Amino acid sequence: MRKKLVGKYELGKILGQGNFAKVKLARNIETNELVAIKILNRDQVLQHKMVEQIKREISTMKVIKHSNVVKLYEVIASKTKIYIVLELVDGGEFFDIIAKNGRLKEEEARKYFQQLIDAVDFCHSRGVYHRDLKLDNLLVDSCGVLKVADFGLSTFSQQVREDGLLHTACGTPNYVAPEVFTDKGYDGTAADVWSCGIILFVLLAGYFPFDDENLINLHNQILNGEFIVPPWLSFGAKRLIRCILDPNPLTRMTISEIMEDDWFKKDYNPPCFDVEEDVKFDDIDVAFNNSEENLITKGWTKPVPMNAFELISGSQSFNLESLFLMEPVPGVIKQETRFTSQSTANEIMSKIEEAANSLNFTVVKQNYKIKLQGYTSGRKGCFSVIIEVFEVAQSFHVVELRNIGGDTLEFHKFFEKVSLGLKDAI
Ligand code: ADP
C-alpha cells in the first residue's frame, strides 16, 4: 500500500495523540531522515483567537536551534490540515521515567534540570515563552538528552482549553504560577521559572508540591506558597526549590540567579554553540533563497512594497510561508526593530553594508534583504540579523531588523552602532 505523502514526507504510524493534535512518524523521502509530524485541524487553528501569536511564535521556533528544544523544521498546509514537522525524539516521554522509576537521585534530577533551564533560558532570549511547562511536555532521546516539546505552541492548547473544549483532557493546574490564576496579566519569564520549579520538585520528590482534588484548595495552596520540602533533600536542593517556588513573581529567583546557584552549578556544562551549529539556520536560508527566486522570477527591481496596514500593524516576516502572514504581538518578540528612511533603497542597502563591514560581519545580500552574521559565538550562539527594506511610497522606506541569532543585548548594541553609521539615511 502506498503511504500518504505530505510535501516530501511519507507519513507513518501514530506516535501519540495529544490534546489538540495527532503526532505521526514520517520519513523525509529525499534524505530518509525520520521526523515527527504534528497534525492540526486547519479550520480550528485559523479560527483561533490567538492565531497571530501562534503564527509568530511558530515562525520564531523555526530559527531556534537548541539541543534541548524539539526542533521545528517546517510547516506545511493543506486545505484542511496544518502539518508541523518536528525533530523526532525517540526515547519516549519523560513522564514514563518517573512513573517507572519513581523519584530521581539528586545528581540525575540536576542533570535534567540543567538541560531544562538551558532550553527555557534560550527560548526566552528569543522572546518565546512556553507557558505550559510540565512533565508531559518533556521528551528524552535515545541518549537520554532532555528535549522540551511544544515551545511556542502552548498558546494554542491553552486557548482550546479556555474555550472549554478540552477542559478535562488538558489536565493538571498543578504547574501554574500563582500570578497566572489572578488573571491580571503576567510575565511569561517568571511563570515559566515557576513551572520549572514544580518540575524540579516532582523529579526530586516523586509527587507535586501543591496537590488537592479540590481546585479552590489547590489555588489557595499555590497562592500562599504552602508546601513542604521533602526532608531527605540536601540543604542546597531545598533552598533552590524554596527560592523558585516563591509566590511573588517579583522576588522569585530568575534564570540567571538559578544559573549562579551552587546546587545548580554542580557538574554543569554550559551548552556550547560552535560555529558549525550556528551556520545551520536552514529554514531561514531556505526562506531567504525562496525570496530571491521569487524576486528574480517576478523580475522585481524594487523592494517589497509595504502597505499602510502592514506599516501600522507591525512586521513583515522573513518567513514567506503563505500560511503565516506576520503581525506583531507586543512583548512576544523583543529582538526586532524598525526605522524609516527617505533615502533610496539602494542608498540604504549600501549604508547598511558599510556599517556591517566596519563591524566585521559577514554580509549575504539578496535583493533588498541582507543577512549579517558575526564570527564569534556568545552565550546564546553566533550573532545574526536579517535586515529588509520595504517600500512604503516613492522615497519612503521602512527598514526592518530581526535578530535571529545571539543575545538580545547584543542586538541592541548592534542596532545602536548601525544606526550611528546610518544616521544620514534614517
Ligand atoms: P498535545 O500538545 O496536543 O498534547 P503532544 O505534543 O503532547 O500533543 O503529542 C502527543 C504525543 O505524541 C506525545 O505524548 C508524544 O508521545 C508524541 N510526540 C510528540 N512530539 C513528538 C516528537 N517530536 N517525537 C516523538 N514523539 C512525539
Coordinates of C-alpha atoms and ligand atoms in Angstrom, one line a residue:
M1 CA 0.0 0.0 0.0
R2 CA 1.4 3.5 -0.9
K3 CA 1.9 5.7 2.1
K4 CA 0.4 9.2 2.2
L5 CA 2.8 12.0 1.2
V6 CA 2.8 15.4 2.7
G7 CA 5.3 17.6 0.9
K8 CA 8.5 15.5 0.9
Y9 CA 7.4 13.4 3.9
E10 CA 5.9 10.0 3.9
L11 CA 3.5 9.6 6.8
G12 CA 3.8 6.5 9.0
K13 CA 2.4 5.2 12.3
I14 CA 0.9 7.3 15.0
L15 CA 3.3 8.2 17.7
G16 CA 0.9 9.9 20.0
Q17 CA -2.4 11.5 20.4
G18 CA -2.2 14.9 22.1
N19 CA -5.0 17.1 23.4
F20 CA -5.3 19.0 20.2
A21 CA -3.2 17.2 17.7
K22 CA -2.2 13.8 16.4
V23 CA 1.5 13.1 16.1
K24 CA 2.8 10.8 13.4
L25 CA 6.1 9.3 12.5
A26 CA 7.2 10.3 9.0
R27 CA 10.2 9.9 6.7
N28 CA 11.8 12.5 4.5
I29 CA 11.9 10.8 1.2
E30 CA 14.8 12.8 0.0
T31 CA 17.1 12.2 2.9
N32 CA 15.5 9.2 4.6
E33 CA 15.5 11.2 7.9
L34 CA 12.8 10.3 10.3
V35 CA 10.7 13.1 11.8
A36 CA 7.6 13.6 13.8
I37 CA 4.7 15.4 12.3
K38 CA 2.1 17.1 14.4
I39 CA -1.2 17.3 12.5
L40 CA -3.7 20.1 13.4
N41 CA -7.1 20.8 12.0
R42 CA -6.6 23.9 9.9
D43 CA -10.0 25.4 10.5
Q44 CA -9.6 25.1 14.2
V45 CA -6.2 26.9 14.1
L46 CA -7.4 29.7 11.8
Q47 CA -10.5 30.4 13.9
H48 CA -8.4 30.7 16.9
K49 CA -8.4 33.9 18.8
M50 CA -4.6 33.9 19.2
V51 CA -3.8 33.0 15.7
E52 CA -1.4 35.9 15.1
Q53 CA 0.6 35.0 18.2
I54 CA 0.7 31.3 17.2
K55 CA 1.9 32.3 13.7
R56 CA 4.6 34.5 15.2
E57 CA 5.8 32.0 17.8
I58 CA 5.9 29.1 15.3
S59 CA 8.0 31.3 13.0
T60 CA 10.4 32.1 15.8
M61 CA 10.6 28.4 16.7
K62 CA 11.8 27.7 13.2
V63 CA 15.0 29.6 13.9
I64 CA 15.5 28.2 17.4
K65 CA 18.2 25.5 17.3
H66 CA 19.0 24.2 20.8
S67 CA 19.9 20.7 21.7
N68 CA 17.3 20.6 24.5
V69 CA 14.4 22.0 22.5
V70 CA 12.5 19.9 20.0
K71 CA 13.3 21.4 16.6
L72 CA 10.6 22.7 14.4
Y73 CA 11.7 22.1 10.8
E74 CA 8.8 23.4 8.7
V75 CA 5.1 24.0 8.5
I76 CA 3.1 22.6 5.6
A77 CA -0.5 23.4 5.0
S78 CA -3.1 21.6 3.0
K79 CA -6.7 22.7 2.6
T80 CA -7.8 21.1 5.8
K81 CA -4.7 20.4 7.8
I82 CA -1.6 22.0 9.2
Y83 CA 1.4 19.8 9.5
I84 CA 4.2 20.9 11.8
V85 CA 7.3 19.0 11.0
L86 CA 9.4 18.3 14.2
E87 CA 12.6 16.7 15.2
L88 CA 11.8 13.0 16.1
V89 CA 12.6 12.3 19.8
D90 CA 13.0 8.6 20.1
G91 CA 13.4 7.9 23.8
G92 CA 9.9 8.4 24.9
E93 CA 8.2 10.7 27.4
F94 CA 9.9 11.9 30.5
F95 CA 6.8 11.2 32.5
D96 CA 7.4 7.5 31.9
I97 CA 10.8 7.6 33.5
I98 CA 9.3 9.0 36.7
A99 CA 6.3 6.7 36.5
K100 CA 8.6 3.7 36.1
N101 CA 11.4 4.5 38.5
G102 CA 9.8 7.0 40.9
R103 CA 11.8 10.0 42.1
L104 CA 15.3 10.6 40.9
K105 CA 18.6 10.8 42.7
E106 CA 19.7 14.4 43.1
E107 CA 22.6 14.1 40.6
E108 CA 20.2 12.7 37.9
A109 CA 17.5 15.3 38.6
R110 CA 20.1 18.1 38.5
K111 CA 21.3 16.9 35.1
Y112 CA 17.8 17.1 33.6
F113 CA 17.0 20.3 35.4
Q114 CA 20.1 22.0 34.0
Q115 CA 19.0 21.0 30.5
L116 CA 15.5 22.3 31.1
I117 CA 16.8 25.6 32.4
D118 CA 19.2 25.9 29.4
A119 CA 16.3 25.3 27.0
V120 CA 14.0 27.7 28.7
D121 CA 16.7 30.4 29.0
F122 CA 17.5 30.1 25.3
C123 CA 13.8 30.4 24.2
H124 CA 13.3 33.3 26.5
S125 CA 16.3 35.0 25.0
R126 CA 14.4 34.8 21.6
G127 CA 11.2 36.2 23.1
V128 CA 9.3 32.8 23.2
Y129 CA 7.7 31.7 26.4
H130 CA 6.4 28.2 26.9
R131 CA 3.5 28.9 29.3
D132 CA 2.7 25.3 29.7
L133 CA 5.8 23.6 31.0
K134 CA 5.1 20.3 32.6
L135 CA 6.5 16.8 32.7
D136 CA 4.2 15.8 29.8
N137 CA 6.0 18.3 27.6
L138 CA 9.4 16.8 28.2
L139 CA 10.7 14.1 26.0
V140 CA 14.0 12.2 26.0
D141 CA 16.0 11.0 23.1
S142 CA 17.7 7.6 23.0
C143 CA 20.9 9.1 24.5
G144 CA 18.9 10.4 27.5
V145 CA 19.0 14.0 26.4
L146 CA 16.0 16.0 27.6
K147 CA 14.0 17.8 24.9
V148 CA 11.3 20.3 25.6
A149 CA 8.4 20.0 23.3
D150 CA 5.7 22.5 22.3
F151 CA 7.6 25.7 22.8
G152 CA 5.6 28.3 21.0
L153 CA 2.6 26.0 20.6
S154 CA 1.1 26.2 24.1
T155 CA -0.9 29.3 23.2
F156 CA -3.0 27.1 21.0
S157 CA -3.6 24.4 23.5
Q158 CA -4.3 26.9 26.3
Q159 CA -6.8 28.7 24.2
V160 CA -8.6 25.5 23.3
R161 CA -8.8 24.8 27.0
E162 CA -10.2 28.2 27.6
D163 CA -12.8 27.6 25.0
G164 CA -14.0 24.8 27.2
L165 CA -13.5 22.1 24.6
L166 CA -10.7 20.2 26.3
H167 CA -11.1 21.1 29.8
T168 CA -10.9 17.7 31.3
A169 CA -8.4 16.2 28.9
C170 CA -6.0 19.1 29.4
G171 CA -5.4 18.1 33.0
T172 CA -3.5 19.5 35.7
P173 CA -3.3 23.0 37.0
N174 CA -0.5 21.9 39.4
Y175 CA 2.2 23.6 37.4
V176 CA 0.6 27.0 37.1
A177 CA 2.2 30.0 38.8
P178 CA 0.0 31.9 41.3
E179 CA 0.1 35.1 39.2
V180 CA -1.4 33.3 36.2
F181 CA -4.6 32.5 38.1
T182 CA -5.2 36.0 39.2
D183 CA -5.5 36.9 35.5
K184 CA -4.0 40.3 35.8
G185 CA -1.6 39.6 33.0
Y186 CA 1.8 38.1 33.9
D187 CA 5.4 37.9 32.9
G188 CA 6.0 34.8 30.9
T189 CA 9.6 34.5 32.1
A190 CA 8.7 34.3 35.8
A191 CA 5.7 32.0 35.2
D192 CA 8.0 29.6 33.2
V193 CA 10.5 29.6 36.0
W194 CA 7.8 28.7 38.5
S195 CA 6.8 25.7 36.3
C196 CA 10.5 24.6 36.2
G197 CA 10.5 24.7 40.0
I198 CA 7.5 22.4 40.1
I199 CA 9.2 20.1 37.7
L200 CA 12.3 20.0 39.8
F201 CA 10.2 19.3 42.9
V202 CA 8.5 16.4 41.2
L203 CA 11.8 15.0 39.9
L204 CA 13.2 15.0 43.5
A205 CA 10.1 14.1 45.4
G206 CA 8.1 12.0 43.1
Y207 CA 4.9 13.9 43.8
F208 CA 3.6 17.5 43.4
P209 CA 4.3 20.3 45.9
F210 CA 0.8 21.6 45.6
D211 CA -1.9 19.0 45.2
D212 CA -5.6 18.8 46.2
E213 CA -8.6 17.4 44.4
N214 CA -10.5 20.5 45.3
L215 CA -9.4 23.2 42.8
I216 CA -10.1 26.1 45.3
N217 CA -7.9 24.5 47.9
L218 CA -5.2 23.9 45.3
H219 CA -5.3 27.5 44.2
N220 CA -5.1 28.7 47.8
Q221 CA -2.1 26.4 48.4
I222 CA -0.4 27.8 45.3
L223 CA -1.2 31.5 46.1
N224 CA 0.1 31.1 49.6
G225 CA 3.2 29.1 48.5
E226 CA 2.2 26.4 51.1
F227 CA 4.3 23.3 50.5
I228 CA 6.6 21.0 52.5
V229 CA 10.0 20.4 51.1
P230 CA 10.9 16.7 51.4
P231 CA 13.1 16.2 54.4
W232 CA 15.5 13.8 52.6
L233 CA 16.7 16.5 50.2
S234 CA 20.1 18.2 50.6
F235 CA 20.2 21.7 52.0
G236 CA 21.1 23.2 48.6
A237 CA 18.2 21.5 46.8
K238 CA 15.7 22.6 49.5
R239 CA 17.0 26.2 49.3
L240 CA 16.8 26.3 45.5
I241 CA 13.2 24.9 45.4
R242 CA 12.1 27.5 48.0
C243 CA 13.6 30.4 46.1
I244 CA 12.0 29.3 42.8
L245 CA 8.6 28.5 44.3
D246 CA 8.2 32.0 45.7
P247 CA 4.6 33.0 45.1
N248 CA 5.7 36.6 44.5
P249 CA 7.0 36.8 40.8
L250 CA 9.0 39.9 41.6
T251 CA 11.1 38.2 44.3
R252 CA 11.1 34.8 42.7
M253 CA 14.5 33.5 41.6
T254 CA 15.4 34.4 38.0
I255 CA 17.0 32.2 35.5
S256 CA 20.3 34.0 35.8
E257 CA 20.2 33.6 39.6
I258 CA 19.3 29.9 39.2
M259 CA 22.4 29.5 37.0
E260 CA 24.5 31.1 39.7
D261 CA 23.1 28.7 42.4
D262 CA 25.6 26.3 44.0
W263 CA 23.3 23.3 43.8
F264 CA 22.5 24.0 40.1
K265 CA 26.1 24.7 39.1
K266 CA 27.5 21.3 40.3
D267 CA 28.8 19.4 37.2
Y268 CA 27.1 21.9 34.9
N269 CA 28.3 22.0 31.3
P270 CA 27.0 25.2 29.7
P271 CA 25.7 24.4 26.2
C272 CA 28.3 25.4 23.6
F273 CA 27.2 27.0 20.4
D274 CA 30.0 26.3 18.0
V275 CA 30.2 27.9 14.6
E276 CA 29.0 24.7 12.9
E277 CA 25.8 24.8 14.8
D278 CA 25.3 28.4 14.1
V279 CA 25.5 28.2 10.3
K280 CA 22.7 25.7 10.2
F281 CA 19.9 28.3 10.0
D282 CA 18.5 26.2 7.2
D283 CA 14.9 27.4 7.4
I284 CA 15.8 31.0 7.3
D285 CA 18.2 30.3 4.5
V286 CA 15.5 28.5 2.6
A287 CA 13.1 31.4 3.1
F288 CA 15.9 33.6 2.0
N289 CA 16.6 31.7 -1.1
N290 CA 12.9 31.4 -1.9
S291 CA 12.5 35.1 -1.7
E292 CA 15.4 35.6 -4.0
E293 CA 13.9 33.2 -6.5
N294 CA 10.6 35.0 -6.2
L295 CA 12.1 38.3 -6.7
I296 CA 14.1 37.2 -9.7
T297 CA 11.4 35.3 -11.4
K298 CA 9.0 38.1 -10.9
G299 CA 11.7 40.5 -12.1
W300 CA 11.4 42.8 -9.0
T301 CA 13.9 45.5 -9.1
K302 CA 12.3 47.4 -6.2
P303 CA 11.9 46.5 -2.5
V304 CA 8.8 44.6 -1.5
P305 CA 6.0 47.1 -1.1
M306 CA 4.5 47.6 2.4
N307 CA 1.0 48.9 2.6
A308 CA -0.4 51.2 5.3
F309 CA -2.0 48.3 7.2
E310 CA 1.3 46.5 7.4
L311 CA 3.0 49.7 8.3
I312 CA 0.7 50.3 11.3
S313 CA 0.2 46.7 12.3
G314 CA 3.9 45.6 12.6
S315 CA 6.2 43.4 10.8
Q316 CA 6.5 41.5 7.6
S317 CA 8.5 38.4 8.1
F318 CA 11.5 36.7 6.8
N319 CA 9.3 33.6 6.8
L320 CA 7.5 33.5 3.5
E321 CA 5.1 30.7 4.2
S322 CA 1.8 31.9 2.8
L323 CA 0.0 30.4 5.8
F324 CA 1.7 32.7 8.2
L325 CA 1.4 36.4 7.5
M326 CA 3.1 38.1 10.3
E327 CA 1.6 40.6 12.7
P328 CA 3.2 41.7 15.9
V329 CA 2.2 40.7 19.4
P330 CA 3.6 43.2 21.8
G331 CA 6.1 41.6 24.2
V332 CA 6.4 38.4 22.4
I333 CA 9.4 39.2 20.2
K334 CA 11.8 41.7 21.6
Q335 CA 14.6 41.3 19.2
E336 CA 13.1 43.2 16.3
T337 CA 13.0 46.8 15.4
R338 CA 12.3 49.1 12.5
F339 CA 13.1 52.6 11.3
T340 CA 12.0 54.7 8.3
S341 CA 14.2 56.4 5.8
Q342 CA 13.7 58.8 2.9
S343 CA 16.9 57.7 1.2
T344 CA 16.6 55.5 -1.9
A345 CA 16.5 51.7 -1.2
N346 CA 20.0 51.3 -2.8
E347 CA 21.5 54.0 -0.6
I348 CA 20.0 52.4 2.4
M349 CA 21.4 49.0 1.4
S350 CA 24.9 50.3 0.8
K351 CA 24.9 52.2 4.1
I352 CA 23.9 49.0 5.9
E353 CA 26.6 47.1 4.1
E354 CA 29.2 49.7 5.0
A355 CA 28.1 49.7 8.7
A356 CA 28.2 45.9 8.7
N357 CA 31.6 45.7 7.1
S358 CA 33.0 48.2 9.7
L359 CA 31.7 45.9 12.4
N360 CA 33.3 42.8 10.8
F361 CA 30.1 41.0 9.9
T362 CA 29.8 38.6 7.0
V363 CA 27.2 40.0 4.7
V364 CA 24.9 38.0 2.4
K365 CA 22.8 40.3 0.2
Q366 CA 19.8 39.2 -1.8
N367 CA 17.9 42.0 -3.4
Y368 CA 16.6 44.1 -0.6
K369 CA 17.3 41.6 2.2
I370 CA 20.6 41.3 4.0
K371 CA 21.7 38.7 6.4
L372 CA 24.6 39.7 8.7
Q373 CA 26.5 37.2 10.8
G374 CA 29.2 37.7 13.4
Y375 CA 32.2 35.5 13.6
T376 CA 32.3 34.9 17.3
S377 CA 29.9 32.8 19.3
G378 CA 28.5 34.2 22.5
R379 CA 26.4 32.5 25.3
K380 CA 23.4 32.4 23.0
G381 CA 25.1 31.4 19.8
C382 CA 26.5 33.4 16.9
F383 CA 25.0 36.8 16.4
S384 CA 22.9 37.1 13.3
V385 CA 20.4 39.6 11.9
I386 CA 18.2 39.9 8.9
I387 CA 17.6 43.3 7.6
E388 CA 14.9 44.0 5.0
V389 CA 14.0 47.2 3.2
F390 CA 10.3 47.7 2.3
E391 CA 8.9 50.4 0.1
V392 CA 6.0 52.4 1.5
A393 CA 6.0 55.2 -1.0
Q394 CA 8.5 56.5 -3.5
S395 CA 11.4 57.7 -1.4
F396 CA 9.9 56.4 1.8
H397 CA 11.2 53.1 3.1
V398 CA 10.8 51.0 6.2
V399 CA 13.9 49.1 7.3
E400 CA 13.2 46.1 9.5
L401 CA 15.8 44.4 11.6
R402 CA 15.2 41.0 13.1
N403 CA 17.6 39.2 15.5
I404 CA 17.8 35.5 14.5
G405 CA 20.9 34.5 16.5
G406 CA 22.8 35.7 19.5
D407 CA 21.7 37.6 22.5
T408 CA 19.1 40.3 22.7
L409 CA 21.5 42.6 24.5
E410 CA 24.0 42.2 21.6
F411 CA 21.2 43.0 19.2
H412 CA 20.5 46.3 21.0
K413 CA 24.2 47.2 20.9
F414 CA 24.3 46.3 17.3
F415 CA 21.3 48.5 16.5
E416 CA 22.9 51.4 18.2
K417 CA 26.1 51.0 16.2
V418 CA 24.3 50.5 12.9
S419 CA 22.0 53.4 13.4
L420 CA 25.1 55.6 14.1
G421 CA 26.5 54.5 10.7
L422 CA 23.2 55.1 9.1
K423 CA 22.3 58.5 10.6
D424 CA 22.2 60.2 7.2
A425 CA 19.8 57.6 5.9
I426 CA 17.4 57.4 8.9
Ligands
ADP1 P1 -0.5 17.9 22.5 O1 0.4 19.1 22.7 O2 -1.7 18.1 21.6 O3 -0.9 17.4 23.9 P2 1.7 16.3 22.3 O4 2.8 17.3 21.8 O5 1.7 16.0 23.7 O6 0.3 16.8 21.8 O7 1.9 15.0 21.5 C1 1.3 13.8 21.8 C2 2.2 12.6 21.9 O8 3.0 12.5 20.7 C3 3.3 12.9 23.0 O9 2.9 12.5 24.2 C4 4.5 12.1 22.5 O10 4.4 10.7 22.8 C5 4.3 12.1 21.0 N1 5.2 13.1 20.4 C6 5.0 14.4 20.3 N2 6.1 15.1 19.8 C7 7.0 14.1 19.5 C8 8.3 14.2 18.8 N3 8.8 15.3 18.4 N4 8.9 13.0 18.7 C9 8.3 11.8 19.1 N5 7.1 11.7 19.7 C10 6.4 12.9 19.9

